[in-house]
Short mmCIF file of C-alpha atoms and ligand atoms in Angstrom, two decimals:
data_model
loop_
_atom_site.label_atom_id
_atom_site.label_comp_id
_atom_site.label_asym_id
_atom_site.label_seq_id
_atom_site.Cartn_x
_atom_site.Cartn_y
_atom_site.Cartn_z
CA GLY A 725 -18.93 -26.16 -3.78
CA LEU A 726 -15.62 -26.77 -2.10
CA ASN A 727 -15.26 -30.36 -3.34
CA GLY A 728 -13.67 -31.38 -0.07
CA PHE A 729 -11.08 -28.56 -0.06
CA PRO A 730 -10.85 -26.42 3.10
CA HIS A 731 -10.86 -23.18 1.09
CA PHE A 732 -11.97 -21.99 -2.32
CA MET A 733 -8.49 -20.65 -2.96
CA LEU A 734 -6.96 -24.11 -2.63
CA LYS A 735 -9.72 -25.67 -4.70
CA GLU A 736 -9.15 -23.08 -7.42
CA ILE A 737 -5.40 -23.68 -7.38
CA TYR A 738 -6.14 -27.38 -7.91
CA ASP A 739 -8.63 -26.54 -10.67
CA GLN A 740 -5.78 -25.20 -12.78
CA PRO A 741 -4.99 -28.19 -15.00
CA GLU A 742 -8.67 -28.07 -16.02
CA THR A 743 -8.58 -24.27 -16.30
CA VAL A 744 -5.83 -24.57 -18.90
CA ARG A 745 -7.85 -27.17 -20.83
CA ASN A 746 -10.96 -24.98 -20.71
CA ALA A 747 -9.04 -21.96 -21.98
CA CYS A 748 -7.77 -24.00 -24.96
CA ARG A 749 -10.80 -26.12 -25.78
CA GLY A 750 -11.87 -25.66 -29.39
CA ARG A 751 -9.37 -22.86 -29.79
CA MET A 752 -6.36 -24.62 -31.27
CA ASN A 753 -5.69 -25.89 -34.74
CA VAL A 754 -2.45 -27.68 -33.98
CA SER A 755 -1.63 -28.92 -37.49
CA GLU A 756 -1.90 -25.38 -38.90
CA GLY A 757 -0.24 -23.81 -35.87
CA VAL A 758 -3.08 -21.33 -35.42
CA ALA A 759 -5.47 -20.23 -32.70
CA VAL A 760 -9.22 -20.09 -33.30
CA LEU A 761 -10.94 -17.38 -31.28
CA GLY A 762 -14.55 -16.93 -32.37
CA GLY A 763 -15.04 -13.80 -30.28
CA LEU A 764 -12.44 -11.92 -32.31
CA GLN A 765 -13.63 -13.13 -35.73
CA SER A 766 -15.94 -10.22 -36.55
CA LYS A 767 -13.15 -7.69 -35.95
CA MET A 768 -10.25 -9.61 -37.46
CA ASP A 769 -9.69 -7.14 -40.32
CA GLU A 770 -9.27 -4.30 -37.83
CA ILE A 771 -7.15 -6.44 -35.49
CA LYS A 772 -4.76 -7.41 -38.27
CA ASN A 773 -4.16 -3.73 -39.02
CA LEU A 774 -3.47 -2.61 -35.46
CA ARG A 775 -0.09 -0.97 -34.90
CA LYS A 776 -0.33 -0.56 -31.19
CA LEU A 777 -1.92 -2.43 -28.31
CA ILE A 778 -2.52 -0.94 -24.88
CA ILE A 779 -3.37 -3.45 -22.18
CA VAL A 780 -5.39 -2.05 -19.26
CA SER A 781 -6.24 -3.88 -16.05
CA CYS A 782 -5.84 -3.92 -12.26
CA GLY A 783 -4.28 -6.17 -9.64
CA THR A 784 -3.60 -9.72 -10.75
CA SER A 785 -5.09 -8.99 -14.17
CA TYR A 786 -2.50 -6.20 -14.49
CA HIS A 787 0.26 -8.71 -13.81
CA ALA A 788 -1.15 -10.89 -16.58
CA GLY A 789 -0.98 -7.81 -18.81
CA LEU A 790 2.68 -7.25 -17.97
CA ILE A 791 3.43 -10.79 -19.11
CA GLY A 792 1.13 -10.26 -22.08
CA ARG A 793 3.42 -7.50 -23.30
CA TYR A 794 6.27 -10.00 -23.70
CA ILE A 795 3.96 -12.49 -25.38
CA PHE A 796 2.68 -9.96 -27.94
CA GLU A 797 6.19 -8.63 -28.53
CA ALA A 798 7.49 -12.14 -29.13
CA LEU A 799 4.73 -13.17 -31.52
CA THR A 800 3.47 -10.02 -33.23
CA ASP A 801 4.64 -6.74 -34.78
CA LEU A 802 2.54 -4.73 -32.33
CA ASN A 803 3.96 -2.03 -30.10
CA VAL A 804 2.61 -2.89 -26.69
CA GLU A 805 2.01 -0.77 -23.61
CA VAL A 806 0.61 -1.98 -20.32
CA GLU A 807 -1.13 0.48 -18.06
CA LEU A 808 -2.93 0.27 -14.76
CA ALA A 809 -6.55 1.01 -15.65
CA SER A 810 -6.74 3.52 -12.81
CA GLU A 811 -3.90 5.53 -14.39
CA PHE A 812 -4.81 5.06 -18.07
CA ARG A 813 -7.74 7.43 -17.74
CA TYR A 814 -5.54 10.31 -16.71
CA ARG A 815 -3.03 10.04 -19.51
CA LYS A 816 -3.11 12.13 -22.66
CA LEU A 817 -3.05 9.44 -25.31
CA ARG A 818 -3.58 9.74 -29.01
CA LEU A 819 -5.85 6.83 -29.83
CA ASP A 820 -7.31 5.93 -33.18
CA GLU A 821 -8.44 2.84 -35.05
CA THR A 822 -4.85 1.59 -35.34
CA THR A 823 -4.72 1.26 -31.55
CA GLY A 824 -6.32 -1.65 -29.77
CA VAL A 825 -7.12 -1.39 -26.08
CA LEU A 826 -7.27 -4.78 -24.40
CA ALA A 827 -9.09 -4.89 -21.07
CA ILE A 828 -8.22 -7.88 -18.88
CA SER A 829 -10.68 -8.55 -16.07
CA GLN A 830 -11.89 -11.62 -14.22
CA SER A 831 -15.13 -10.02 -13.06
CA GLY A 832 -15.73 -7.77 -16.04
CA GLU A 833 -17.01 -5.22 -13.52
CA THR A 834 -13.87 -3.50 -12.23
CA ILE A 835 -14.80 0.17 -12.39
CA ASP A 836 -11.40 1.52 -13.44
CA THR A 837 -11.02 -1.03 -16.23
CA LEU A 838 -14.53 -0.26 -17.42
CA ALA A 839 -13.84 3.48 -17.39
CA ALA A 840 -10.64 2.91 -19.37
CA ILE A 841 -12.54 1.00 -22.04
CA ARG A 842 -15.20 3.69 -22.25
CA GLU A 843 -12.55 6.39 -22.67
CA ALA A 844 -10.72 4.34 -25.32
CA ARG A 845 -13.91 3.84 -27.31
CA ARG A 846 -14.76 7.51 -27.15
CA LYS A 847 -11.36 8.25 -28.68
CA GLY A 848 -11.87 5.77 -31.50
CA ALA A 849 -9.72 2.82 -30.43
CA LEU A 850 -10.78 -0.77 -31.01
CA THR A 851 -11.63 -2.28 -27.62
CA ILE A 852 -11.06 -5.94 -26.84
CA GLY A 853 -12.08 -7.83 -23.69
CA LEU A 854 -10.42 -10.75 -21.94
CA VAL A 855 -13.01 -11.52 -19.32
CA ASN A 856 -14.17 -14.48 -17.24
CA VAL A 857 -17.69 -13.55 -16.18
CA VAL A 858 -20.00 -14.08 -19.15
CA GLY A 859 -22.28 -11.14 -19.94
CA SER A 860 -20.46 -8.80 -17.53
CA THR A 861 -20.30 -5.09 -18.27
CA ILE A 862 -16.81 -5.10 -19.79
CA ALA A 863 -17.72 -8.10 -21.94
CA ARG A 864 -20.77 -6.23 -23.22
CA GLU A 865 -19.10 -2.89 -23.78
CA THR A 866 -16.02 -4.03 -25.70
CA ASP A 867 -16.04 -4.32 -29.51
CA CYS A 868 -14.93 -7.96 -29.37
CA GLY A 869 -13.33 -10.35 -26.93
CA VAL A 870 -12.49 -13.75 -25.53
CA TYR A 871 -13.86 -15.47 -22.45
CA CYS A 872 -11.75 -17.48 -20.00
CA HIS A 873 -14.41 -20.20 -19.62
CA ALA A 874 -12.87 -20.92 -16.22
CA GLY A 875 -16.07 -21.12 -14.20
CA PRO A 876 -16.63 -19.00 -11.10
CA GLU A 877 -13.63 -17.86 -9.08
CA ILE A 878 -14.79 -17.42 -5.47
CA GLY A 879 -11.56 -16.83 -3.54
CA VAL A 880 -10.76 -13.12 -3.31
CA ALA A 881 -7.17 -13.98 -4.24
CA SER A 882 -7.21 -14.59 -7.97
CA THR A 883 -5.41 -17.78 -8.96
CA LYS A 884 -6.87 -19.86 -11.75
CA ILE A 885 -7.99 -16.82 -13.71
CA PHE A 886 -4.41 -15.54 -13.89
CA VAL A 887 -3.37 -18.82 -15.46
CA SER A 888 -6.33 -18.72 -17.82
CA GLN A 889 -5.52 -15.15 -18.85
CA LEU A 890 -1.92 -16.09 -19.64
CA VAL A 891 -3.00 -19.03 -21.77
CA ILE A 892 -5.44 -16.88 -23.71
CA LEU A 893 -2.95 -14.05 -24.20
CA ASN A 894 -0.74 -16.63 -25.91
CA LEU A 895 -3.62 -17.72 -28.14
CA MET A 896 -4.54 -14.12 -29.00
CA ALA A 897 -0.95 -13.22 -29.86
CA LEU A 898 -0.56 -16.39 -31.90
CA LEU A 899 -3.76 -15.63 -33.82
CA ILE A 900 -2.38 -12.22 -34.81
CA GLY A 901 1.22 -13.35 -35.12
CA ARG A 902 0.44 -16.03 -37.71
CA TYR A 903 -0.52 -13.18 -40.10
CA GLN A 904 2.83 -11.59 -39.30
CA MET A 905 6.11 -13.16 -38.32
CA VAL A 906 5.25 -16.44 -36.62
CA SER A 907 6.10 -19.48 -38.75
CA LEU A 908 4.06 -22.67 -38.99
CA ASN A 909 6.65 -24.53 -36.93
CA GLU A 910 6.71 -21.91 -34.19
CA GLY A 911 2.92 -21.94 -34.01
CA VAL A 912 2.79 -25.72 -33.83
CA SER A 913 5.40 -25.85 -31.10
CA LEU A 914 3.57 -23.31 -28.92
CA LEU A 915 0.29 -25.21 -29.28
CA LYS A 916 1.95 -28.54 -28.52
CA ALA A 917 3.48 -27.00 -25.42
CA LEU A 918 0.02 -25.80 -24.40
CA ASN A 919 -1.28 -29.35 -24.79
CA ARG A 920 1.40 -30.60 -22.39
CA LEU A 921 0.79 -27.86 -19.85
CA PRO A 922 -2.10 -29.38 -17.82
CA ASP A 923 0.01 -32.42 -16.88
CA GLN A 924 2.91 -30.17 -15.93
CA VAL A 925 0.61 -28.15 -13.68
CA SER A 926 -0.59 -31.41 -12.10
CA ASP A 927 3.01 -32.43 -11.53
CA ILE A 928 3.57 -29.27 -9.46
CA LEU A 929 0.32 -29.75 -7.52
CA ALA A 930 1.32 -33.32 -6.67
CA ARG A 931 4.34 -31.86 -4.86
CA ALA A 932 2.37 -29.23 -2.92
CA SER A 933 3.53 -30.72 0.40
CA GLN A 934 7.06 -29.51 -0.41
CA ILE A 935 5.73 -25.96 -0.68
CA ASP A 936 3.79 -26.43 2.55
CA GLU A 937 7.06 -27.39 4.25
CA LEU A 938 8.84 -24.32 2.80
CA ALA A 939 5.98 -22.07 3.90
CA ARG A 940 6.27 -23.44 7.42
CA ILE A 941 9.87 -22.19 7.50
CA TYR A 942 9.41 -18.88 5.69
CA GLN A 943 6.14 -17.71 7.24
CA LYS A 944 8.03 -16.65 10.33
CA PHE A 945 9.60 -13.74 8.42
CA ASP A 946 7.65 -10.48 8.35
CA ASN A 947 9.23 -9.10 5.17
CA ASN A 948 10.04 -10.72 1.84
CA LEU A 949 11.45 -9.74 -1.48
CA PHE A 950 10.39 -11.44 -4.72
CA ILE A 951 12.72 -11.03 -7.70
CA GLY A 952 12.79 -12.16 -11.31
CA ARG A 953 13.52 -10.75 -14.72
CA GLN A 954 11.38 -10.08 -17.79
CA THR A 955 8.19 -12.16 -17.59
CA HIS A 956 9.36 -13.45 -14.23
CA ALA A 957 9.58 -9.90 -12.86
CA ALA A 958 5.81 -9.79 -13.32
CA VAL A 959 5.46 -13.25 -11.76
CA ALA A 960 7.42 -11.85 -8.80
CA MET A 961 4.82 -9.07 -8.49
CA GLU A 962 2.04 -11.64 -8.57
CA GLY A 963 3.75 -13.80 -5.93
CA ALA A 964 4.20 -10.78 -3.66
CA LEU A 965 0.59 -9.68 -4.15
CA LYS A 966 -0.74 -13.14 -3.24
CA LEU A 967 1.34 -13.21 -0.06
CA LYS A 968 0.30 -9.70 0.98
CA GLU A 969 -3.36 -10.03 0.37
CA ILE A 970 -4.10 -13.28 2.18
CA SER A 971 -1.34 -13.70 4.79
CA TYR A 972 -0.78 -9.97 5.49
CA ILE A 973 2.94 -10.63 5.30
CA HIS A 974 4.83 -7.74 3.77
CA ALA A 975 6.33 -8.56 0.40
CA GLU A 976 7.90 -6.44 -2.31
CA ALA A 977 8.67 -7.37 -5.85
CA TYR A 978 11.48 -6.08 -8.02
CA ALA A 979 12.91 -6.73 -11.41
CA ALA A 980 16.17 -8.26 -10.21
CA GLY A 981 18.32 -5.78 -12.13
CA GLU A 982 17.06 -3.09 -9.76
CA MET A 983 18.60 -4.73 -6.66
CA LYS A 984 21.75 -2.62 -6.74
CA HIS A 985 19.71 0.53 -7.22
CA GLY A 986 18.18 0.38 -3.77
CA PRO A 987 16.42 -2.72 -2.46
CA ILE A 988 19.58 -4.66 -1.63
CA SER A 989 20.05 -2.37 1.35
CA LEU A 990 17.04 -4.09 2.96
CA ILE A 991 18.71 -7.49 2.96
CA ASP A 992 19.80 -9.16 6.20
CA GLU A 993 19.29 -12.56 7.82
CA ASN A 994 15.65 -11.68 8.60
CA PHE A 995 14.71 -10.55 5.11
CA PRO A 996 14.42 -13.49 2.71
CA THR A 997 14.26 -13.35 -1.07
CA ILE A 998 12.15 -15.58 -3.27
CA ALA A 999 14.11 -15.70 -6.51
CA LEU A 1000 12.49 -16.86 -9.76
CA LEU A 1001 14.77 -18.40 -12.36
CA ALA A 1002 14.07 -19.41 -15.92
CA ASN A 1003 16.16 -21.15 -18.53
CA ASP A 1004 16.76 -18.02 -20.58
CA ALA A 1005 19.31 -15.28 -21.20
CA SER A 1006 18.72 -13.80 -17.75
CA TYR A 1007 19.76 -16.93 -15.86
CA ASP A 1008 23.38 -15.94 -15.11
CA LYS A 1009 22.34 -12.49 -13.97
CA MET A 1010 19.76 -13.98 -11.62
CA LEU A 1011 22.42 -16.26 -10.21
CA SER A 1012 24.71 -13.33 -9.47
CA ASN A 1013 21.83 -11.46 -7.80
CA ILE A 1014 21.36 -14.50 -5.57
CA GLN A 1015 25.06 -14.55 -4.69
CA GLU A 1016 24.95 -10.86 -3.77
CA ILE A 1017 21.97 -11.47 -1.51
CA ARG A 1018 23.61 -14.45 0.16
CA ALA A 1019 26.78 -12.41 0.71
CA ARG A 1020 24.60 -10.13 2.85
CA SER A 1021 23.18 -13.09 4.82
CA GLY A 1022 19.77 -12.93 3.13
CA PRO A 1023 17.99 -16.30 3.03
CA VAL A 1024 17.12 -17.33 -0.54
CA LEU A 1025 14.30 -19.58 -1.68
CA ALA A 1026 14.70 -20.26 -5.40
CA ILE A 1027 11.94 -21.34 -7.73
CA THR A 1028 13.72 -22.73 -10.74
CA TYR A 1029 13.27 -25.19 -13.59
CA GLU A 1030 13.95 -28.91 -13.78
CA GLY A 1031 17.44 -29.38 -15.14
CA ASP A 1032 18.96 -26.34 -13.45
CA ASP A 1033 22.05 -27.85 -11.88
CA GLN A 1034 23.78 -24.68 -10.67
CA CYS A 1035 21.28 -22.85 -8.50
CA ALA A 1036 21.10 -25.42 -5.68
CA ARG A 1037 24.63 -24.55 -4.54
CA HIS A 1038 23.76 -20.89 -4.11
CA CYS A 1039 20.40 -20.90 -2.36
CA ASP A 1040 19.02 -22.12 0.97
CA ASP A 1041 15.91 -23.77 -0.40
CA LEU A 1042 14.68 -24.67 -3.82
CA PHE A 1043 11.58 -25.85 -5.67
CA ARG A 1044 11.64 -26.99 -9.28
CA VAL A 1045 8.95 -26.64 -11.91
CA PRO A 1046 8.90 -28.49 -15.24
CA GLN A 1047 10.23 -26.70 -18.31
CA THR A 1048 7.95 -25.58 -21.08
CA HIS A 1049 7.91 -23.09 -23.97
CA ASP A 1050 9.48 -19.78 -22.82
CA LEU A 1051 6.18 -17.93 -23.20
CA LEU A 1052 4.39 -20.46 -20.96
CA GLN A 1053 7.08 -20.76 -18.30
CA PRO A 1054 5.61 -17.92 -16.16
CA ILE A 1055 2.44 -20.01 -15.77
CA LEU A 1056 4.36 -22.86 -14.17
CA THR A 1057 6.48 -20.57 -11.97
CA THR A 1058 3.32 -18.94 -10.61
CA ILE A 1059 1.76 -22.13 -9.22
CA PRO A 1060 4.26 -22.70 -6.35
CA LEU A 1061 3.90 -19.02 -5.40
CA GLN A 1062 0.12 -19.37 -5.10
CA LEU A 1063 0.62 -22.42 -2.89
CA PHE A 1064 3.31 -20.62 -0.89
CA ALA A 1065 0.95 -17.72 -0.11
CA TYR A 1066 -1.85 -20.13 0.73
CA TYR A 1067 0.21 -22.19 3.18
CA CYS A 1068 1.80 -19.09 4.76
CA ALA A 1069 -1.71 -17.76 5.38
CA ARG A 1070 -2.75 -21.07 6.92
CA TYR A 1071 0.20 -21.00 9.30
CA ARG A 1072 -0.70 -17.43 10.21
CA GLY A 1073 -4.36 -18.36 10.71
CA THR A 1074 -5.83 -15.66 8.48
CA GLU A 1075 -9.18 -15.63 6.64
CA ILE A 1076 -7.97 -17.02 3.35
CA ASP A 1077 -10.99 -16.72 1.10
CA LYS A 1078 -12.12 -13.34 2.43
CA PRO A 1079 -9.10 -11.30 3.45
CA ARG A 1080 -9.75 -8.17 5.50
CA ASN A 1081 -10.39 -4.91 3.64
CA LEU A 1082 -10.76 -6.58 0.24
CA ALA A 1083 -13.71 -7.28 -2.05
CA LYS A 1084 -13.75 -9.79 -4.89
CA SER A 1085 -14.70 -7.16 -7.36
CA VAL A 1086 -13.88 -3.48 -7.03
CA THR A 1087 -16.86 -1.60 -8.42
CA VAL A 1088 -16.19 1.73 -6.72
CA GLU A 1089 -13.22 4.00 -7.34
O1 LIG B 2084 -12.02 -8.70 -11.81
P1 LIG B 2084 -10.69 -8.10 -12.18
O2 LIG B 2084 -9.77 -9.05 -12.83
O3 LIG B 2084 -10.86 -6.83 -13.00
O4 LIG B 2084 -10.04 -7.68 -10.80
C1 LIG B 2084 -8.82 -7.01 -10.74
C2 LIG B 2084 -8.28 -6.99 -9.33
O5 LIG B 2084 -9.19 -6.36 -8.45
C3 LIG B 2084 -7.98 -8.40 -8.80
O6 LIG B 2084 -7.11 -9.10 -9.64
C4 LIG B 2084 -7.36 -8.33 -7.39
O7 LIG B 2084 -6.10 -7.71 -7.45
C5 LIG B 2084 -7.27 -9.73 -6.77
N1 LIG B 2084 -7.72 -9.68 -5.40
C6 LIG B 2084 -5.87 -10.28 -6.80
O8 LIG B 2084 -5.78 -11.53 -6.19
#
């Protein structure tokens, strides 16, 4: 049930510390720096020999895939592609047993993702599932896979499953990467960071009223831009999708480096930007994007990390998330964006758990 929450979406956002624990339970050997994923065991010889991984999915699960690419590139030798499942089917791809096709799906019933897996199998690729619903069609039709163990997600807007998918993508990549270039120390430090993550998620949730207050201000705008770089470009896409689907407020997402190539012409005092910053090599570039936006009178709400002492001078509003391992940082940056969309929708009075025109699982093309 709702456990006293007014909407399933909010309940599921608050489930997330537990969602992280459930995704990790029994799956970490911290002292050896390795992940233990029983569902991949039977195919481990094939998985170790993969040269290429193609991630296929839709919607929020596609955004998880985009972040997954960075995770696999950081931890493994695999060449990684990410493709919308609805487009994958129409490409001319040479697939064989050295290619793995990883389907990410909450429901395990999304028709395009299922069709992509069927096509990949026909062409001889190894198919892998990352699915929440146990016994679902994609779970049954893939050669091997991992479950989220996140329990049911009722809200049409996917929240806790995105977080679960990101955690498990890290575990999958670590499992493979420990046969390749990941050292013991690197493995241990990722797993230790995962152990700290639930408390860091709780820390953000305990400050939800700050996001509520920001949403009260920003929900009056009809258009928004979300920007970030690398993994945070995908988080920007997820933040924009959440806002669109439940509050019906128009939002676009861009990798921040694209601003000068077009979108900056949209900016004026009525077109705010939600800028996502991380403590990485892209930080200075993000800061100059923010300055360019402010120079054109665009309001800027920054989501940044604890310890960032520069950004506050350059933005109108700011929310800080704790710092974690680089590969886990997108998880923490996502949480305030989920809350932001939720509170904007509440101020706009929309049907949060069942937005118009949308179904929880898309089983027709
Ligand atoms: O069940 P799946 O993960 O395959 O679903 C994919 C998308 O339909 C889903 O993520 C959709 O975009 C959500 N409404 C996003 O909140």
